[in-house]
Amino acid sequence: MEPEKEILNIATRIRALAQTGLVYAADEYNTERYQELLSLSNKITSLVTNISLSTVESCYRIETDYVTPKVDIRAVVFNDQNEILLVKERADGGWAIPGGWADVGFSPSEVAVKEVKEETGLDIQPIRIAAVHDKRCHPHPPASHYAYKIFILCKLTGGEFNTAFDILDKGFFGQNNIPPLSEERTLKSQIDLMFEYLYNPDKQAETD
């Protein structure tokens, strides 16, 4: 793992411990020390990412319960030509498997359906879990949030391409014709893994 990414992971872990500690701290002595740990984690994040300390501090809300990872849902959709559906992200101009953060009140499958419809206009039917990845265990760029990524294999059932405010383009791509990726969201290794499930439907789900 790259040193900067490892340092950022350590800062994220310190932040989670500090915020959880603040939830359960029963006296001023411990509260002060958890607040200091929280401040140190923000300073480390600022140094590693070159983002101002005030901006880093504003990115994190004060937790009122045990701190847990964020969950990113990705819907894996193939067409009849064995091409995978990708969307071009406005945020960085890179391409990704469609999806996003899980929404409260929606199951993972419902999130997959909603995200594909919103981002592409296509209708899908979720079939099965392909993989659950701890983002830390894969070579994504350093990120401020600790996240799990859930990849759901889906069947294309209808719809037509539409426009979306946060998506610049969308299309189906062959495994050897993948455009430049938004690596914060999707890695080439993850796309290759999804093609393994296309060609081997009995392949077991992957974790971590």
Tab-separated table of N, CA and C in Angstrom, residues 28-165:
chain	number	residue	atom	x	y	z
A	28	GLU	N	-15.270	14.521	31.644
A	28	GLU	CA	-14.587	15.574	30.899
A	28	GLU	C	-13.167	15.175	30.527
A	29	TYR	N	-12.509	14.427	31.400
A	29	TYR	CA	-11.131	13.988	31.144
A	29	TYR	C	-11.046	13.225	29.820
A	30	ASN	N	-11.889	12.215	29.642
A	30	ASN	CA	-11.851	11.425	28.419
A	30	ASN	C	-12.368	12.208	27.216
A	31	THR	N	-13.363	13.055	27.436
A	31	THR	CA	-13.903	13.866	26.340
A	31	THR	C	-12.821	14.741	25.726
A	32	GLU	N	-12.007	15.377	26.563
A	32	GLU	CA	-10.941	16.246	26.065
A	32	GLU	C	-9.933	15.470	25.235
A	33	ARG	N	-9.602	14.270	25.664
A	33	ARG	CA	-8.602	13.485	24.949
A	33	ARG	C	-9.143	12.934	23.635
A	34	TYR	N	-10.397	12.556	23.592
A	34	TYR	CA	-10.988	12.129	22.319
A	34	TYR	C	-11.109	13.305	21.353
A	35	GLN	N	-11.403	14.486	21.889
A	35	GLN	CA	-11.466	15.667	21.031
A	35	GLN	C	-10.085	15.994	20.462
A	36	GLU	N	-9.039	15.787	21.267
A	36	GLU	CA	-7.688	16.022	20.776
A	36	GLU	C	-7.323	15.010	19.694
A	37	LEU	N	-7.688	13.743	19.875
A	37	LEU	CA	-7.443	12.736	18.843
A	37	LEU	C	-8.181	13.086	17.549
A	38	LEU	N	-9.396	13.586	17.676
A	38	LEU	CA	-10.171	13.984	16.504
A	38	LEU	C	-9.466	15.119	15.768
A	39	SER	N	-8.947	16.076	16.515
A	39	SER	CA	-8.219	17.193	15.920
A	39	SER	C	-6.953	16.718	15.225
A	40	LEU	N	-6.234	15.792	15.839
A	40	LEU	CA	-5.008	15.266	15.241
A	40	LEU	C	-5.304	14.514	13.946
A	41	SER	N	-6.382	13.748	13.932
A	41	SER	CA	-6.725	13.007	12.717
A	41	SER	C	-7.057	13.972	11.584
A	42	ASN	N	-7.727	15.063	11.885
A	42	ASN	CA	-8.035	16.065	10.862
A	42	ASN	C	-6.760	16.733	10.344
A	43	LYS	N	-5.811	17.013	11.227
A	43	LYS	CA	-4.549	17.629	10.813
A	43	LYS	C	-3.749	16.686	9.911
A	44	ILE	N	-3.718	15.403	10.262
A	44	ILE	CA	-3.010	14.424	9.426
A	44	ILE	C	-3.651	14.355	8.047
A	45	THR	N	-4.974	14.302	8.005
A	45	THR	CA	-5.694	14.256	6.732
A	45	THR	C	-5.389	15.483	5.892
A	46	SER	N	-5.356	16.648	6.528
A	46	SER	CA	-5.054	17.890	5.823
A	46	SER	C	-3.644	17.862	5.232
A	47	LEU	N	-2.676	17.365	5.988
A	47	LEU	CA	-1.294	17.313	5.519
A	47	LEU	C	-1.129	16.349	4.349
A	48	VAL	N	-1.799	15.206	4.414
A	48	VAL	CA	-1.647	14.188	3.373
A	48	VAL	C	-2.339	14.594	2.084
A	49	THR	N	-3.507	15.236	2.198
A	49	THR	CA	-4.317	15.552	1.019
A	49	THR	C	-4.098	16.957	0.474
A	50	ASN	N	-3.367	17.790	1.232
A	50	ASN	CA	-3.177	19.208	0.866
A	50	ASN	C	-4.500	19.975	0.819
A	51	ILE	N	-5.482	19.491	1.558
A	51	ILE	CA	-6.753	20.202	1.723
A	51	ILE	C	-6.677	20.987	3.022
A	52	SER	N	-7.194	22.208	3.018
A	52	SER	CA	-7.089	23.062	4.206
A	52	SER	C	-7.754	22.385	5.405
A	53	LEU	N	-7.209	22.666	6.593
A	53	LEU	CA	-7.731	22.051	7.813
A	53	LEU	C	-9.199	22.402	8.016
A	54	SER	N	-9.570	23.640	7.732
A	54	SER	CA	-10.962	24.047	7.919
A	54	SER	C	-11.900	23.273	7.011
A	55	THR	N	-11.437	22.995	5.787
A	55	THR	CA	-12.261	22.218	4.853
A	55	THR	C	-12.407	20.782	5.337
A	56	VAL	N	-11.293	20.193	5.798
A	56	VAL	CA	-11.355	18.823	6.325
A	56	VAL	C	-12.319	18.756	7.498
A	57	GLU	N	-12.215	19.708	8.416
A	57	GLU	CA	-13.082	19.703	9.592
A	57	GLU	C	-14.543	19.828	9.213
A	58	SER	N	-14.822	20.599	8.171
A	58	SER	CA	-16.217	20.812	7.767
A	58	SER	C	-16.812	19.598	7.060
A	59	CYS	N	-15.955	18.668	6.625
A	59	CYS	CA	-16.438	17.490	5.890
A	59	CYS	C	-17.054	16.443	6.808
A	60	TYR	N	-16.769	16.521	8.099
A	60	TYR	CA	-17.193	15.464	9.009
A	60	TYR	C	-18.181	15.999	10.031
A	61	ARG	N	-19.343	15.365	10.089
A	61	ARG	CA	-20.316	15.716	11.109
A	61	ARG	C	-19.962	15.014	12.408
A	62	ILE	N	-20.404	15.550	13.522
A	62	ILE	CA	-20.173	14.912	14.803
A	62	ILE	C	-21.106	13.722	14.925
A	63	GLU	N	-20.528	12.554	15.157
A	63	GLU	CA	-21.325	11.334	15.246
A	63	GLU	C	-22.012	11.244	16.607
A	64	THR	N	-23.209	10.692	16.603
A	64	THR	CA	-23.948	10.497	17.846
A	64	THR	C	-24.143	9.015	18.156
A	65	ASP	N	-23.508	8.153	17.378
A	65	ASP	CA	-23.597	6.717	17.598
A	65	ASP	C	-22.281	6.088	17.150
A	66	TYR	N	-22.177	4.779	17.283
A	66	TYR	CA	-20.953	4.070	16.904
A	66	TYR	C	-20.636	4.329	15.428
A	67	VAL	N	-19.373	4.659	15.146
A	67	VAL	CA	-18.964	5.005	13.785
A	67	VAL	C	-18.777	3.740	12.951
A	68	THR	N	-19.381	3.712	11.766
A	68	THR	CA	-19.276	2.562	10.874
A	68	THR	C	-18.889	3.021	9.474
A	69	PRO	N	-18.411	2.098	8.609
A	69	PRO	CA	-18.043	2.484	7.239
A	69	PRO	C	-19.250	2.947	6.424
A	70	LYS	N	-18.997	3.815	5.439
A	70	LYS	CA	-20.002	4.151	4.447
A	70	LYS	C	-20.116	2.991	3.461
A	71	VAL	N	-21.238	2.910	2.770
A	71	VAL	CA	-21.487	1.803	1.848
A	71	VAL	C	-21.747	2.348	0.446
A	72	ASP	N	-20.951	1.877	-0.510
A	72	ASP	CA	-21.060	2.284	-1.908
A	72	ASP	C	-21.622	1.100	-2.709
A	73	ILE	N	-22.741	1.318	-3.398
A	73	ILE	CA	-23.393	0.269	-4.185
A	73	ILE	C	-23.073	0.478	-5.664
A	74	ARG	N	-22.632	-0.579	-6.353
A	74	ARG	CA	-22.342	-0.502	-7.784
A	74	ARG	C	-23.141	-1.588	-8.525
A	75	ALA	N	-23.861	-1.168	-9.571
A	75	ALA	CA	-24.707	-2.071	-10.348
A	75	ALA	C	-23.967	-2.508	-11.614
A	76	VAL	N	-23.719	-3.793	-11.729
A	76	VAL	CA	-22.952	-4.344	-12.842
A	76	VAL	C	-23.925	-4.857	-13.897
A	77	VAL	N	-23.922	-4.205	-15.066
A	77	VAL	CA	-24.900	-4.503	-16.115
A	77	VAL	C	-24.166	-4.793	-17.423
A	78	PHE	N	-24.493	-5.928	-18.043
A	78	PHE	CA	-23.932	-6.287	-19.341
A	78	PHE	C	-25.044	-6.294	-20.385
A	79	ASN	N	-24.669	-6.005	-21.644
A	79	ASN	CA	-25.631	-6.123	-22.743
A	79	ASN	C	-25.428	-7.450	-23.478
A	80	ASP	N	-26.167	-7.651	-24.556
A	80	ASP	CA	-26.094	-8.916	-25.296
A	80	ASP	C	-24.767	-9.113	-26.029
A	81	GLN	N	-23.971	-8.029	-26.152
A	81	GLN	CA	-22.663	-8.115	-26.817
A	81	GLN	C	-21.535	-8.329	-25.806
A	82	ASN	N	-21.899	-8.701	-24.568
A	82	ASN	CA	-20.915	-8.920	-23.496
A	82	ASN	C	-20.102	-7.655	-23.212
A	83	GLU	N	-20.786	-6.516	-23.236
A	83	GLU	CA	-20.172	-5.235	-22.892
A	83	GLU	C	-20.752	-4.752	-21.567
A	84	ILE	N	-19.924	-4.045	-20.788
A	84	ILE	CA	-20.329	-3.583	-19.466
A	84	ILE	C	-20.779	-2.126	-19.523
A	85	LEU	N	-21.802	-1.800	-18.744
A	85	LEU	CA	-22.332	-0.439	-18.684
A	85	LEU	C	-21.443	0.426	-17.797
A	86	LEU	N	-21.006	1.575	-18.337
A	86	LEU	CA	-20.211	2.541	-17.584
A	86	LEU	C	-20.809	3.933	-17.770
A	87	VAL	N	-20.579	4.799	-16.776
A	87	VAL	CA	-21.018	6.192	-16.856
A	87	VAL	C	-19.815	7.107	-16.664
A	88	LYS	N	-19.838	8.251	-17.335
A	88	LYS	CA	-18.763	9.232	-17.228
A	88	LYS	C	-19.130	10.255	-16.162
A	89	GLU	N	-18.352	10.298	-15.094
A	89	GLU	CA	-18.660	11.131	-13.942
A	89	GLU	C	-18.299	12.596	-14.184
A	90	ARG	N	-19.247	13.486	-13.894
A	90	ARG	CA	-18.965	14.917	-14.001
A	90	ARG	C	-17.895	15.346	-12.996
A	91	ALA	N	-17.833	14.663	-11.860
A	91	ALA	CA	-16.931	15.062	-10.783
A	91	ALA	C	-15.472	15.077	-11.215
A	92	ASP	N	-15.040	14.093	-12.012
A	92	ASP	CA	-13.633	14.036	-12.407
A	92	ASP	C	-13.411	13.661	-13.866
A	93	GLY	N	-14.491	13.470	-14.619
A	93	GLY	CA	-14.355	13.138	-16.033
A	93	GLY	C	-13.983	11.703	-16.323
A	94	GLY	N	-13.886	10.879	-15.279
A	94	GLY	CA	-13.567	9.475	-15.471
A	94	GLY	C	-14.826	8.623	-15.547
A	95	TRP	N	-14.661	7.391	-15.996
A	95	TRP	CA	-15.781	6.474	-16.162
A	95	TRP	C	-15.856	5.513	-14.977
A	96	ALA	N	-17.073	5.041	-14.680
A	96	ALA	CA	-17.267	4.157	-13.532
A	96	ALA	C	-18.467	3.248	-13.760
A	97	ILE	N	-18.475	2.140	-13.039
A	97	ILE	CA	-19.682	1.336	-12.954
A	97	ILE	C	-20.739	2.183	-12.257
A	98	PRO	N	-21.971	2.263	-12.790
A	98	PRO	CA	-22.969	3.146	-12.180
A	98	PRO	C	-23.284	2.757	-10.743
A	99	GLY	N	-23.550	3.770	-9.928
A	99	GLY	CA	-23.869	3.533	-8.525
A	99	GLY	C	-23.539	4.732	-7.674
A	100	GLY	N	-23.531	4.522	-6.360
A	100	GLY	CA	-23.240	5.611	-5.437
A	100	GLY	C	-23.490	5.170	-4.007
A	101	TRP	N	-23.476	6.142	-3.095
A	101	TRP	CA	-23.678	5.847	-1.679
A	101	TRP	C	-25.055	5.250	-1.447
A	102	ALA	N	-25.139	4.293	-0.540
A	102	ALA	CA	-26.418	3.703	-0.159
A	102	ALA	C	-27.302	4.754	0.497
A	103	ASP	N	-28.601	4.644	0.265
A	103	ASP	CA	-29.575	5.573	0.828
A	103	ASP	C	-30.351	4.908	1.948
A	104	VAL	N	-30.593	5.657	3.019
A	104	VAL	CA	-31.423	5.160	4.112
A	104	VAL	C	-32.834	4.898	3.582
A	105	GLY	N	-33.394	3.748	3.925
A	105	GLY	CA	-34.733	3.407	3.486
A	105	GLY	C	-34.773	2.587	2.216
A	106	PHE	N	-33.602	2.338	1.611
A	106	PHE	CA	-33.514	1.535	0.394
A	106	PHE	C	-32.622	0.325	0.658
A	107	SER	N	-33.034	-0.839	0.167
A	107	SER	CA	-32.175	-2.012	0.231
A	107	SER	C	-31.046	-1.848	-0.781
A	108	PRO	N	-29.959	-2.635	-0.657
A	108	PRO	CA	-28.891	-2.545	-1.667
A	108	PRO	C	-29.396	-2.746	-3.088
A	109	SER	N	-30.291	-3.706	-3.298
A	109	SER	CA	-30.830	-3.936	-4.645
A	109	SER	C	-31.636	-2.735	-5.124
A	110	GLU	N	-32.402	-2.135	-4.223
A	110	GLU	CA	-33.197	-0.964	-4.595
A	110	GLU	C	-32.299	0.214	-4.955
A	111	VAL	N	-31.188	0.366	-4.240
A	111	VAL	CA	-30.228	1.424	-4.569
A	111	VAL	C	-29.667	1.194	-5.969
A	112	ALA	N	-29.314	-0.054	-6.284
A	112	ALA	CA	-28.765	-0.369	-7.602
A	112	ALA	C	-29.746	0.012	-8.702
A	113	VAL	N	-31.007	-0.368	-8.544
A	113	VAL	CA	-32.033	-0.043	-9.537
A	113	VAL	C	-32.196	1.470	-9.674
A	114	LYS	N	-32.262	2.156	-8.545
A	114	LYS	CA	-32.467	3.600	-8.551
A	114	LYS	C	-31.306	4.335	-9.204
A	115	GLU	N	-30.070	3.945	-8.849
A	115	GLU	CA	-28.900	4.633	-9.386
A	115	GLU	C	-28.782	4.455	-10.894
A	116	VAL	N	-29.014	3.242	-11.389
A	116	VAL	CA	-28.926	3.008	-12.835
A	116	VAL	C	-30.006	3.800	-13.566
A	117	LYS	N	-31.204	3.829	-13.022
A	117	LYS	CA	-32.285	4.575	-13.670
A	117	LYS	C	-31.962	6.058	-13.697
A	118	GLU	N	-31.490	6.600	-12.585
A	118	GLU	CA	-31.190	8.028	-12.513
A	118	GLU	C	-30.015	8.412	-13.404
A	119	GLU	N	-28.980	7.558	-13.431
A	119	GLU	CA	-27.756	7.916	-14.140
A	119	GLU	C	-27.807	7.594	-15.629
A	120	THR	N	-28.624	6.616	-16.019
A	120	THR	CA	-28.607	6.184	-17.424
A	120	THR	C	-29.976	6.141	-18.089
A	121	GLY	N	-31.053	6.001	-17.327
A	121	GLY	CA	-32.376	5.828	-17.903
A	121	GLY	C	-32.741	4.377	-18.146
A	122	LEU	N	-31.825	3.448	-17.883
A	122	LEU	CA	-32.072	2.029	-18.148
A	122	LEU	C	-32.746	1.349	-16.953
A	123	ASP	N	-33.477	0.294	-17.253
A	123	ASP	CA	-34.143	-0.511	-16.224
A	123	ASP	C	-33.367	-1.813	-16.031
A	124	ILE	N	-33.215	-2.214	-14.787
A	124	ILE	CA	-32.453	-3.427	-14.492
A	124	ILE	C	-33.165	-4.265	-13.446
A	125	GLN	N	-32.753	-5.520	-13.374
A	125	GLN	CA	-33.208	-6.438	-12.333
A	125	GLN	C	-31.984	-6.992	-11.607
A	126	PRO	N	-31.813	-6.682	-10.322
A	126	PRO	CA	-30.679	-7.235	-9.571
A	126	PRO	C	-30.770	-8.759	-9.501
A	127	ILE	N	-29.619	-9.410	-9.663
A	127	ILE	CA	-29.578	-10.872	-9.673
A	127	ILE	C	-28.866	-11.432	-8.441
A	128	ARG	N	-27.643	-10.971	-8.187
A	128	ARG	CA	-26.871	-11.526	-7.070
A	128	ARG	C	-25.707	-10.612	-6.721
A	129	ILE	N	-25.159	-10.804	-5.522
A	129	ILE	CA	-23.941	-10.119	-5.103
A	129	ILE	C	-22.735	-10.749	-5.796
A	130	ALA	N	-21.894	-9.913	-6.394
A	130	ALA	CA	-20.649	-10.413	-6.985
A	130	ALA	C	-19.482	-10.243	-6.017
A	131	ALA	N	-19.420	-9.085	-5.363
A	131	ALA	CA	-18.275	-8.829	-4.492
A	131	ALA	C	-18.617	-7.762	-3.457
A	132	VAL	N	-17.985	-7.900	-2.314
A	132	VAL	CA	-18.017	-6.858	-1.279
A	132	VAL	C	-16.567	-6.514	-0.984
A	133	HIS	N	-16.162	-5.311	-1.347
A	133	HIS	CA	-14.768	-4.903	-1.194
A	133	HIS	C	-14.612	-3.865	-0.084
A	134	ASP	N	-13.612	-4.070	0.737
A	134	ASP	CA	-13.139	-3.016	1.628
A	134	ASP	C	-12.264	-2.115	0.764
A	135	LYS	N	-12.671	-0.876	0.586
A	135	LYS	CA	-11.960	0.018	-0.333
A	135	LYS	C	-10.479	0.130	0.018
A	136	ARG	N	-10.164	0.022	1.310
A	136	ARG	CA	-8.776	0.108	1.767
A	136	ARG	C	-7.910	-0.983	1.184
A	137	CYS	N	-8.501	-2.141	0.868
A	137	CYS	CA	-7.734	-3.300	0.407
A	137	CYS	C	-7.467	-3.288	-1.089
A	138	HIS	N	-7.880	-2.252	-1.785
A	138	HIS	CA	-7.721	-2.158	-3.230
A	138	HIS	C	-7.104	-0.804	-3.569
A	139	PRO	N	-6.399	-0.709	-4.701
A	139	PRO	CA	-5.587	0.487	-4.984
A	139	PRO	C	-6.372	1.704	-5.478
A	140	HIS	N	-7.440	2.042	-4.766
A	140	HIS	CA	-8.127	3.301	-5.041
A	140	HIS	C	-7.267	4.467	-4.549
A	141	PRO	N	-7.443	5.664	-5.088
A	141	PRO	CA	-6.738	6.833	-4.552
A	141	PRO	C	-7.146	7.065	-3.093
A	142	PRO	N	-6.308	7.753	-2.320
A	142	PRO	CA	-6.680	8.063	-0.935
A	142	PRO	C	-8.008	8.797	-0.877
A	143	ALA	N	-8.844	8.435	0.109
A	143	ALA	CA	-10.152	9.065	0.265
A	143	ALA	C	-10.390	9.362	1.740
A	144	SER	N	-11.228	10.349	2.001
A	144	SER	CA	-11.461	10.771	3.376
A	144	SER	C	-12.381	9.823	4.133
A	145	HIS	N	-13.259	9.099	3.425
A	145	HIS	CA	-14.209	8.212	4.083
A	145	HIS	C	-13.758	6.753	3.981
A	146	TYR	N	-13.979	6.015	5.055
A	146	TYR	CA	-13.753	4.568	5.030
A	146	TYR	C	-15.007	3.939	4.442
A	147	ALA	N	-14.853	3.078	3.439
A	147	ALA	CA	-16.027	2.598	2.712
A	147	ALA	C	-15.918	1.137	2.320
A	148	TYR	N	-17.074	0.474	2.295
A	148	TYR	CA	-17.231	-0.835	1.682
A	148	TYR	C	-17.937	-0.640	0.340
A	149	LYS	N	-17.531	-1.411	-0.666
A	149	LYS	CA	-18.148	-1.345	-1.987
A	149	LYS	C	-18.862	-2.670	-2.270
A	150	ILE	N	-20.143	-2.599	-2.594
A	150	ILE	CA	-20.926	-3.784	-2.910
A	150	ILE	C	-21.235	-3.785	-4.405
A	151	PHE	N	-20.789	-4.822	-5.109
A	151	PHE	CA	-21.032	-4.964	-6.541
A	151	PHE	C	-22.172	-5.967	-6.738
A	152	ILE	N	-23.233	-5.528	-7.409
A	152	ILE	CA	-24.411	-6.358	-7.620
A	152	ILE	C	-24.571	-6.645	-9.116
A	153	LEU	N	-24.549	-7.917	-9.485
A	153	LEU	CA	-24.783	-8.295	-10.873
A	153	LEU	C	-26.262	-8.106	-11.203
A	154	CYS	N	-26.532	-7.466	-12.335
A	154	CYS	CA	-27.902	-7.111	-12.699
A	154	CYS	C	-28.197	-7.500	-14.145
A	155	LYS	N	-29.475	-7.690	-14.421
A	155	LYS	CA	-29.945	-8.005	-15.772
A	155	LYS	C	-30.589	-6.771	-16.377
A	156	LEU	N	-30.210	-6.441	-17.603
A	156	LEU	CA	-30.814	-5.319	-18.322
A	156	LEU	C	-32.207	-5.730	-18.796
A	157	THR	N	-33.225	-4.936	-18.447
A	157	THR	CA	-34.600	-5.303	-18.795
A	157	THR	C	-35.289	-4.293	-19.709
A	158	GLY	N	-34.736	-3.092	-19.887
A	158	GLY	CA	-35.390	-2.113	-20.753
A	158	GLY	C	-34.882	-0.710	-20.499
A	159	GLY	N	-35.685	0.268	-20.945
A	159	GLY	CA	-35.325	1.665	-20.766
A	159	GLY	C	-34.516	2.212	-21.923
A	160	GLU	N	-34.280	3.509	-21.900
A	160	GLU	CA	-33.481	4.195	-22.913
A	160	GLU	C	-32.552	5.186	-22.225
A	161	PHE	N	-31.391	5.423	-22.850
A	161	PHE	CA	-30.460	6.377	-22.284
A	161	PHE	C	-31.116	7.744	-22.119
A	162	ASN	N	-30.859	8.376	-20.964
A	162	ASN	CA	-31.360	9.711	-20.693
A	162	ASN	C	-30.200	10.633	-20.337
A	163	THR	N	-30.489	11.826	-19.835
A	163	THR	CA	-29.463	12.739	-19.349
A	163	THR	C	-29.569	12.849	-17.838
A	164	ALA	N	-28.448	13.076	-17.178
A	164	ALA	CA	-28.414	13.234	-15.727
A	164	ALA	C	-27.439	14.353	-15.393
A	165	PHE	N	-27.746	15.135	-14.376
A	165	PHE	CA	-26.954	16.332	-14.071
A	165	PHE	C	-25.519	16.011	-13.678
